[in-house]
Amino acid sequence: MNSQIQTVLENIEKVMIGKREVAELSIVALLAKGHVLLEDVPGVGKTMMVRALAKSFDAQFKRIQFTPDLLPSDVVGVSIYNPKTMEFEFRPGPIMGDVVLADEINRTSPKTQSALLEGMEEASVTIDGNTLKIAQPFFVMATQNPIEHEGTYPLPEAQLDRFLLKIKMGYPSRGQEVEILRRAENGKPIEKIDAVLSVAQLIELQELVQGVYVEDSVKNYMVELATQTRENSYVHLGVSPRATIALMKASQAYAFIKGRSFVTPDDVQYLAPFVFSHRITLKPDARYDNVTSEEIIERIIAKTPVPTKRFAEQ
């Protein structure tokens, strides 16, 4: 594993017990310049994960608490008239941060949810007809509660497609929960961790990730997986080419984390459920048969031929 990433993971684990995979996947998205949707029940550490990640890279942390009355200007910012200068001055919103926590994103209206779209996809916001770039690094981790439906708004497909990965935290084991209590007994663990890398080092790592090699046979394998989602009998709408690009970018970051300069089919197989599952729309038949999107992706992976010969030789 890459030594710098190992240091970051160990730092996060001072706060997050038993969530190494979630931390690793979050770093994958961060290095791939993507965004993450964290979906799980309240109290399992979603917010703590984002804060630990930001502190580990000494990144500017911003939080947006989504509520039904939140306005788009509360997210992107607003121009305010200054009577002294007799000019409008832009007051940036919380989206102008290095690491942005969009907490309970499904509790606000689609109009406000859409305020994130341009920022997440283009790394820019448009205010009063003027487009402003968001400084890099820029990473959004959104959370949503799957068990609350009253007063919530399902995320539209266009916005779901902007998230590189969708991750679920899960409950800790009994032993892990006891350890959580031990660490929380004498204060908040998040306040006791320090930065281990700088923002400049993070940007350098992001640039190195782009140089990870993806062999043509692996690209063909990614496209075949994407094509199978469009032809599956349970799927109404398969993944778009943006999803295939996302799978490639995530695979490059994952290979880099593991200390390799090239992507293997195993990387693709591991990441495909996290990249594809939230991007497909299921037919009613899938719900009747109690088949989830994750299961469909796993079935597609299981039946799709893998390009193994070249990688067996490496």
C-alpha positions as a LaTeX table, in Angstrom:
\begin{tabular}{lrrr}
\hline
Residue & $x$ (\AA) & $y$ (\AA) & $z$ (\AA) \\
\hline
Met1 & 0.00 & 0.00 & 0.00 \\
Asn2 & 1.10 & 3.58 & $-0.66$ \\
Ser3 & 2.88 & 4.77 & 2.48 \\
Gln4 & 1.25 & 8.22 & 2.55 \\
Ile5 & $-2.23$ & 6.75 & 2.23 \\
Gln6 & $-1.41$ & 4.19 & 4.92 \\
Thr7 & $-0.54$ & 7.08 & 7.26 \\
Val8 & $-3.86$ & 8.78 & 6.51 \\
Leu9 & $-5.82$ & 5.57 & 7.11 \\
Glu10 & $-4.09$ & 4.98 & 10.43 \\
Asn11 & $-4.91$ & 8.54 & 11.44 \\
Ile12 & $-8.59$ & 8.11 & 10.57 \\
Glu13 & $-8.69$ & 4.83 & 12.49 \\
Lys14 & $-7.86$ & 6.75 & 15.66 \\
Val15 & $-11.43$ & 8.06 & 15.37 \\
Met16 & $-13.29$ & 5.48 & 13.27 \\
Ile17 & $-13.32$ & 1.93 & 14.64 \\
Gly18 & $-13.73$ & $-0.92$ & 12.16 \\
Lys19 & $-14.47$ & 1.32 & 9.17 \\
Arg20 & $-11.25$ & 0.87 & 7.20 \\
Glu21 & $-13.04$ & $-0.06$ & 3.98 \\
Val22 & $-15.26$ & 3.04 & 4.18 \\
Ala23 & $-12.21$ & 5.22 & 4.86 \\
Glu24 & $-10.31$ & 3.62 & 1.99 \\
Leu25 & $-13.19$ & 4.11 & $-0.44$ \\
Ser26 & $-13.58$ & 7.73 & 0.68 \\
Ile27 & $-9.92$ & 8.32 & $-0.12$ \\
Val28 & $-10.42$ & 6.62 & $-3.49$ \\
Ala29 & $-13.10$ & 9.18 & $-4.34$ \\
Leu30 & $-11.00$ & 12.04 & $-3.02$ \\
Leu31 & $-7.95$ & 11.06 & $-5.08$ \\
Ala32 & $-10.14$ & 10.51 & $-8.18$ \\
Lys33 & $-11.61$ & 14.02 & $-7.74$ \\
Gly34 & $-15.04$ & 12.50 & $-7.24$ \\
His35 & $-17.72$ & 12.72 & $-4.56$ \\
Val36 & $-19.31$ & 10.24 & $-2.16$ \\
Leu37 & $-22.87$ & 9.53 & $-1.06$ \\
Leu38 & $-22.94$ & 7.95 & 2.41 \\
Glu39 & $-26.23$ & 6.24 & 3.16 \\
Asp40 & $-27.01$ & 4.70 & 6.52 \\
Val41 & $-28.98$ & 5.06 & 9.73 \\
Pro42 & $-28.17$ & 7.93 & 12.13 \\
Gly43 & $-25.34$ & 7.67 & 14.63 \\
Val44 & $-22.98$ & 5.24 & 12.87 \\
Gly45 & $-20.27$ & 7.85 & 12.22 \\
Lys46 & $-21.00$ & 9.35 & 8.80 \\
Thr47 & $-20.25$ & 12.92 & 9.86 \\
Met48 & $-17.23$ & 11.83 & 11.91 \\
Met49 & $-15.75$ & 10.09 & 8.87 \\
Val50 & $-15.88$ & 13.29 & 6.81 \\
Arg51 & $-14.36$ & 15.40 & 9.58 \\
Ala52 & $-11.55$ & 12.90 & 10.17 \\
Leu53 & $-10.75$ & 12.83 & 6.46 \\
Ala54 & $-10.62$ & 16.64 & 6.29 \\
Lys55 & $-8.42$ & 16.93 & 9.39 \\
Ser56 & $-6.02$ & 14.28 & 8.12 \\
Phe57 & $-5.26$ & 16.39 & 5.02 \\
Asp58 & $-5.41$ & 19.73 & 6.87 \\
Ala59 & $-8.21$ & 20.66 & 4.47 \\
Gln60 & $-10.77$ & 23.41 & 4.95 \\
Phe61 & $-13.93$ & 21.74 & 6.23 \\
Lys62 & $-17.40$ & 23.14 & 5.49 \\
Arg63 & $-20.76$ & 21.75 & 6.55 \\
Ile64 & $-24.18$ & 22.30 & 4.99 \\
Gln65 & $-27.10$ & 21.07 & 7.10 \\
Phe66 & $-29.85$ & 20.47 & 4.56 \\
Thr67 & $-33.33$ & 21.38 & 5.79 \\
Pro68 & $-36.68$ & 21.84 & 3.99 \\
Asp69 & $-36.32$ & 25.65 & 4.09 \\
Leu70 & $-32.73$ & 25.80 & 2.79 \\
Leu71 & $-32.32$ & 28.01 & $-0.29$ \\
Pro72 & $-29.85$ & 27.59 & $-3.19$ \\
Ser73 & $-28.16$ & 30.85 & $-2.13$ \\
Asp74 & $-27.51$ & 29.29 & 1.28 \\
Val75 & $-25.36$ & 26.72 & $-0.52$ \\
Val76 & $-23.50$ & 28.64 & $-3.24$ \\
Gly77 & $-23.45$ & 32.14 & $-1.74$ \\
Val78 & $-25.06$ & 35.48 & $-2.52$ \\
Ser79 & $-24.14$ & 38.96 & $-3.78$ \\
Ile80 & $-24.80$ & 41.68 & $-1.19$ \\
Tyr81 & $-24.84$ & 45.41 & $-1.89$ \\
Asn82 & $-22.18$ & 47.36 & 0.00 \\
Pro83 & $-23.34$ & 50.99 & 0.48 \\
Lys84 & $-19.76$ & 52.14 & 1.19 \\
Thr85 & $-18.38$ & 51.00 & $-2.15$ \\
Met86 & $-21.76$ & 51.20 & $-3.92$ \\
Glu87 & $-21.02$ & 47.79 & $-5.44$ \\
Phe88 & $-22.28$ & 44.26 & $-4.98$ \\
Glu89 & $-19.90$ & 41.96 & $-3.12$ \\
Phe90 & $-20.01$ & 38.21 & $-3.33$ \\
Arg91 & $-20.27$ & 36.34 & $-0.05$ \\
Pro92 & $-19.27$ & 32.73 & $-0.75$ \\
Gly93 & $-21.45$ & 29.93 & 0.57 \\
Pro94 & $-20.25$ & 26.78 & 2.33 \\
Ile95 & $-19.80$ & 24.98 & $-0.99$ \\
Met96 & $-16.57$ & 26.96 & $-1.32$ \\
Gly97 & $-14.53$ & 24.56 & 0.81 \\
Asp98 & $-11.94$ & 21.82 & 0.35 \\
Val99 & $-14.04$ & 19.10 & 2.00 \\
Val100 & $-17.78$ & 19.78 & 2.13 \\
Leu101 & $-20.23$ & 17.76 & 4.20 \\
Ala102 & $-23.72$ & 17.89 & 2.71 \\
Asp103 & $-25.58$ & 16.49 & 5.70 \\
Glu104 & $-28.99$ & 14.82 & 5.18 \\
Ile105 & $-29.07$ & 15.97 & 1.57 \\
Asn106 & $-32.45$ & 14.35 & 0.91 \\
Arg107 & $-34.21$ & 16.57 & 3.47 \\
Thr108 & $-34.19$ & 19.63 & 1.22 \\
Ser109 & $-36.08$ & 20.47 & $-1.97$ \\
Pro110 & $-34.88$ & 19.43 & $-5.44$ \\
Lys111 & $-34.30$ & 23.12 & $-6.26$ \\
Thr112 & $-31.73$ & 23.39 & $-3.48$ \\
Gln113 & $-30.29$ & 19.96 & $-4.20$ \\
Ser114 & $-29.64$ & 21.12 & $-7.76$ \\
Ala115 & $-27.51$ & 23.96 & $-6.41$ \\
Leu116 & $-24.84$ & 21.31 & $-5.79$ \\
Leu117 & $-24.95$ & 19.92 & $-9.34$ \\
Glu118 & $-22.80$ & 22.49 & $-11.11$ \\
Gly119 & $-20.30$ & 22.58 & $-8.27$ \\
Met120 & $-19.96$ & 18.80 & $-8.12$ \\
Glu121 & $-19.63$ & 18.32 & $-11.88$ \\
Glu122 & $-17.88$ & 21.49 & $-13.07$ \\
Ala123 & $-16.16$ & 22.70 & $-9.86$ \\
Ser124 & $-17.80$ & 26.08 & $-10.38$ \\
Val125 & $-20.91$ & 28.01 & $-9.36$ \\
Thr126 & $-22.92$ & 30.60 & $-11.24$ \\
Ile127 & $-24.07$ & 33.68 & $-9.30$ \\
Asp128 & $-25.97$ & 36.53 & $-10.99$ \\
Gly129 & $-24.80$ & 35.29 & $-14.39$ \\
Asn130 & $-21.14$ & 35.13 & $-13.34$ \\
Thr131 & $-19.33$ & 31.79 & $-13.16$ \\
Leu132 & $-16.89$ & 31.39 & $-10.28$ \\
Lys133 & $-14.42$ & 28.53 & $-10.06$ \\
Ile134 & $-14.17$ & 26.49 & $-6.88$ \\
Ala135 & $-10.57$ & 26.09 & $-5.73$ \\
Gln136 & $-9.04$ & 22.61 & $-5.69$ \\
Pro137 & $-9.16$ & 20.27 & $-3.91$ \\
Phe138 & $-12.95$ & 20.09 & $-3.82$ \\
Phe139 & $-14.66$ & 17.06 & $-2.34$ \\
Val140 & $-18.32$ & 16.63 & $-1.41$ \\
Met141 & $-19.45$ & 13.87 & 0.91 \\
Ala142 & $-23.22$ & 13.80 & 1.23 \\
Thr143 & $-25.17$ & 11.81 & 3.80 \\
Gln144 & $-28.72$ & 10.61 & 3.72 \\
Asn145 & $-30.91$ & 8.60 & 6.06 \\
Pro146 & $-32.63$ & 5.68 & 4.28 \\
Ile147 & $-35.25$ & 5.04 & 6.98 \\
Glu148 & $-36.86$ & 8.48 & 7.09 \\
His149 & $-39.33$ & 9.15 & 4.30 \\
Glu150 & $-41.63$ & 11.81 & 5.73 \\
Gly151 & $-40.36$ & 15.25 & 4.77 \\
Thr152 & $-37.64$ & 13.91 & 2.47 \\
Tyr153 & $-37.06$ & 14.27 & $-1.26$ \\
Pro154 & $-35.48$ & 11.39 & $-3.22$ \\
Leu155 & $-32.37$ & 12.47 & $-5.08$ \\
Pro156 & $-32.99$ & 12.79 & $-8.83$ \\
Glu157 & $-31.06$ & 10.47 & $-11.14$ \\
Ala158 & $-29.06$ & 13.41 & $-12.54$ \\
Gln159 & $-27.71$ & 14.20 & $-9.07$ \\
Leu160 & $-27.06$ & 10.58 & $-8.10$ \\
Asp161 & $-24.94$ & 10.31 & $-11.24$ \\
Arg162 & $-22.64$ & 13.03 & $-9.88$ \\
Phe163 & $-21.54$ & 10.83 & $-6.98$ \\
Leu164 & $-18.54$ & 8.69 & $-7.84$ \\
Leu165 & $-19.33$ & 6.15 & $-5.10$ \\
Lys166 & $-22.24$ & 5.23 & $-2.89$ \\
Ile167 & $-21.15$ & 3.71 & 0.43 \\
Lys168 & $-22.98$ & 2.26 & 3.42 \\
Met169 & $-21.37$ & 2.37 & 6.87 \\
Gly170 & $-23.10$ & $-0.44$ & 8.78 \\
Tyr171 & $-23.22$ & $-1.07$ & 12.51 \\
Pro172 & $-20.01$ & $-1.89$ & 14.41 \\
Ser173 & $-19.48$ & $-5.29$ & 16.00 \\
Arg174 & $-19.89$ & $-5.70$ & 19.77 \\
Gly175 & $-16.15$ & $-5.50$ & 20.37 \\
Gln176 & $-15.81$ & $-2.45$ & 18.13 \\
Glu177 & $-18.65$ & $-0.68$ & 19.92 \\
Val178 & $-16.99$ & $-1.33$ & 23.29 \\
Glu179 & $-13.79$ & 0.22 & 21.92 \\
Ile180 & $-15.82$ & 3.21 & 20.71 \\
Leu181 & $-17.07$ & 3.71 & 24.27 \\
Arg182 & $-13.51$ & 3.50 & 25.65 \\
Arg183 & $-12.25$ & 6.17 & 23.28 \\
Ala184 & $-15.25$ & 8.45 & 23.87 \\
Glu185 & $-14.99$ & 8.15 & 27.65 \\
Asn186 & $-12.45$ & 10.97 & 28.00 \\
Gly187 & $-13.63$ & 13.42 & 25.36 \\
Lys188 & $-14.14$ & 13.47 & 21.62 \\
Pro189 & $-11.51$ & 11.48 & 19.67 \\
Ile190 & $-11.89$ & 13.77 & 16.61 \\
Glu191 & $-10.37$ & 16.62 & 18.62 \\
Lys192 & $-7.24$ & 14.59 & 19.33 \\
Ile193 & $-6.08$ & 13.89 & 15.79 \\
Asp194 & $-3.83$ & 16.14 & 13.73 \\
Ala195 & $-3.08$ & 16.56 & 10.03 \\
Val196 & $-0.66$ & 14.02 & 8.58 \\
Leu197 & $-0.56$ & 15.39 & 5.03 \\
Ser198 & $-1.05$ & 18.86 & 3.57 \\
Val199 & $-3.51$ & 20.06 & 0.93 \\
Ala200 & $-0.56$ & 20.57 & $-1.44$ \\
Gln201 & 0.43 & 16.91 & $-0.97$ \\
Leu202 & $-3.17$ & 15.86 & $-1.62$ \\
Ile203 & $-3.21$ & 17.74 & $-4.93$ \\
Glu204 & 0.09 & 16.10 & $-5.85$ \\
Leu205 & $-1.38$ & 12.66 & $-5.12$ \\
Gln206 & $-4.43$ & 13.47 & $-7.27$ \\
Glu207 & $-2.10$ & 14.28 & $-10.18$ \\
Leu208 & $-0.15$ & 11.04 & $-9.69$ \\
Val209 & $-3.39$ & 9.02 & $-9.78$ \\
Gln210 & $-4.12$ & 10.30 & $-13.28$ \\
Gly211 & $-0.91$ & 8.63 & $-14.45$ \\
Val212 & $-1.98$ & 5.12 & $-13.39$ \\
Tyr213 & $-2.08$ & 2.93 & $-16.52$ \\
Val214 & $-5.32$ & 1.31 & $-17.72$ \\
Glu215 & $-4.75$ & $-1.40$ & $-20.33$ \\
Asp216 & $-7.17$ & $-1.54$ & $-23.27$ \\
Ser217 & $-8.47$ & $-4.97$ & $-22.30$ \\
Val218 & $-9.44$ & $-3.57$ & $-18.90$ \\
Lys219 & $-11.18$ & $-0.62$ & $-20.54$ \\
Asn220 & $-13.11$ & $-3.07$ & $-22.72$ \\
Tyr221 & $-14.02$ & $-5.01$ & $-19.57$ \\
Met222 & $-15.41$ & $-1.85$ & $-17.95$ \\
Val223 & $-17.47$ & $-1.06$ & $-21.05$ \\
Glu224 & $-18.81$ & $-4.63$ & $-21.15$ \\
Leu225 & $-19.95$ & $-4.38$ & $-17.53$ \\
Ala226 & $-21.67$ & $-1.08$ & $-18.31$ \\
Thr227 & $-23.31$ & $-2.55$ & $-21.40$ \\
Gln228 & $-24.65$ & $-5.49$ & $-19.39$ \\
Thr229 & $-26.47$ & $-3.08$ & $-17.05$ \\
Arg230 & $-28.30$ & $-1.66$ & $-20.07$ \\
Glu231 & $-29.37$ & $-5.12$ & $-21.26$ \\
Asn232 & $-30.34$ & $-6.68$ & $-17.92$ \\
Ser233 & $-34.00$ & $-7.75$ & $-17.69$ \\
Tyr234 & $-34.40$ & $-6.21$ & $-14.23$ \\
Val235 & $-32.97$ & $-2.82$ & $-15.23$ \\
His236 & $-35.12$ & $-0.07$ & $-16.71$ \\
Leu237 & $-32.23$ & 2.37 & $-17.19$ \\
Gly238 & $-28.61$ & 1.25 & $-17.25$ \\
Val239 & $-25.51$ & 3.26 & $-16.43$ \\
Ser240 & $-24.34$ & 6.11 & $-18.66$ \\
Pro241 & $-20.86$ & 6.63 & $-20.17$ \\
Arg242 & $-20.22$ & 8.99 & $-17.24$ \\
Ala243 & $-20.48$ & 5.94 & $-14.97$ \\
Thr244 & $-17.91$ & 4.06 & $-17.06$ \\
Ile245 & $-15.53$ & 7.00 & $-16.77$ \\
Ala246 & $-16.19$ & 7.09 & $-13.02$ \\
Leu247 & $-15.32$ & 3.38 & $-12.76$ \\
Met248 & $-12.04$ & 3.97 & $-14.57$ \\
Lys249 & $-11.11$ & 6.97 & $-12.41$ \\
Ala250 & $-11.98$ & 5.11 & $-9.22$ \\
Ser251 & $-9.98$ & 2.07 & $-10.36$ \\
Gln252 & $-6.93$ & 4.25 & $-11.03$ \\
Ala253 & $-7.16$ & 5.73 & $-7.52$ \\
Tyr254 & $-7.66$ & 2.30 & $-5.93$ \\
Ala255 & $-4.67$ & 0.83 & $-7.77$ \\
Phe256 & $-2.57$ & 3.81 & $-6.65$ \\
Ile257 & $-3.62$ & 3.31 & $-3.04$ \\
Lys258 & $-2.57$ & $-0.33$ & $-3.29$ \\
Gly259 & 0.85 & 0.73 & $-4.54$ \\
Arg260 & 0.44 & $-0.27$ & $-8.19$ \\
Ser261 & 1.01 & 1.74 & $-11.37$ \\
Phe262 & $-1.63$ & $-0.15$ & $-13.35$ \\
Val263 & $-5.29$ & $-1.18$ & $-12.96$ \\
Thr264 & $-6.26$ & $-4.87$ & $-12.76$ \\
Pro265 & $-9.65$ & $-6.51$ & $-13.42$ \\
Asp266 & $-9.83$ & $-7.25$ & $-9.68$ \\
Asp267 & $-9.85$ & $-3.50$ & $-9.01$ \\
Val268 & $-12.75$ & $-3.10$ & $-11.42$ \\
Gln269 & $-14.72$ & $-5.99$ & $-9.91$ \\
Tyr270 & $-14.32$ & $-4.63$ & $-6.39$ \\
Leu271 & $-15.36$ & $-1.09$ & $-7.24$ \\
Ala272 & $-18.14$ & $-1.71$ & $-9.78$ \\
Pro273 & $-20.92$ & $-2.22$ & $-7.16$ \\
Phe274 & $-19.99$ & 1.05 & $-5.42$ \\
Val275 & $-19.86$ & 2.95 & $-8.72$ \\
Phe276 & $-22.78$ & 1.42 & $-10.61$ \\
Ser277 & $-25.46$ & 0.42 & $-8.08$ \\
His278 & $-26.87$ & 3.92 & $-7.45$ \\
Arg279 & $-26.82$ & 4.75 & $-11.15$ \\
Ile280 & $-29.26$ & 2.11 & $-12.41$ \\
Thr281 & $-33.05$ & 2.34 & $-12.32$ \\
Leu282 & $-34.84$ & $-0.91$ & $-11.60$ \\
Lys283 & $-38.06$ & $-2.23$ & $-13.11$ \\
Pro284 & $-40.98$ & $-3.15$ & $-10.81$ \\
Asp285 & $-40.10$ & $-6.82$ & $-11.40$ \\
Ala286 & $-36.90$ & $-6.37$ & $-9.40$ \\
Arg287 & $-38.81$ & $-5.05$ & $-6.40$ \\
Tyr288 & $-41.35$ & $-7.86$ & $-6.63$ \\
Asp289 & $-38.53$ & $-10.43$ & $-6.70$ \\
Asn290 & $-36.71$ & $-8.59$ & $-3.88$ \\
Val291 & $-33.60$ & $-8.07$ & $-6.01$ \\
Thr292 & $-31.39$ & $-5.09$ & $-5.17$ \\
Ser293 & $-29.25$ & $-3.04$ & $-7.53$ \\
Glu294 & $-26.12$ & $-4.30$ & $-5.75$ \\
Glu295 & $-27.15$ & $-7.91$ & $-6.39$ \\
Ile296 & $-27.72$ & $-7.16$ & $-10.06$ \\
Ile297 & $-24.24$ & $-5.68$ & $-10.42$ \\
Glu298 & $-22.71$ & $-8.67$ & $-8.62$ \\
Arg299 & $-24.52$ & $-11.04$ & $-11.01$ \\
Ile300 & $-23.27$ & $-9.09$ & $-14.01$ \\
Ile301 & $-19.70$ & $-9.24$ & $-12.68$ \\
Ala302 & $-20.00$ & $-12.99$ & $-12.08$ \\
Lys303 & $-21.09$ & $-13.78$ & $-15.65$ \\
Thr304 & $-18.85$ & $-11.36$ & $-17.58$ \\
Pro305 & $-15.57$ & $-12.85$ & $-18.90$ \\
Val306 & $-12.50$ & $-11.40$ & $-17.21$ \\
Pro307 & $-9.31$ & $-10.43$ & $-19.11$ \\
Thr308 & $-6.88$ & $-12.46$ & $-16.99$ \\
Lys309 & $-4.03$ & $-13.66$ & $-19.23$ \\
Arg310 & $-2.03$ & $-10.42$ & $-19.41$ \\
Phe311 & $-2.30$ & $-9.77$ & $-15.69$ \\
Ala312 & $-1.27$ & $-13.28$ & $-14.78$ \\
Glu313 & 2.01 & $-12.52$ & $-16.56$ \\
Gln314 & 2.67 & $-9.23$ & $-14.73$ \\
\hline
\end{tabular}
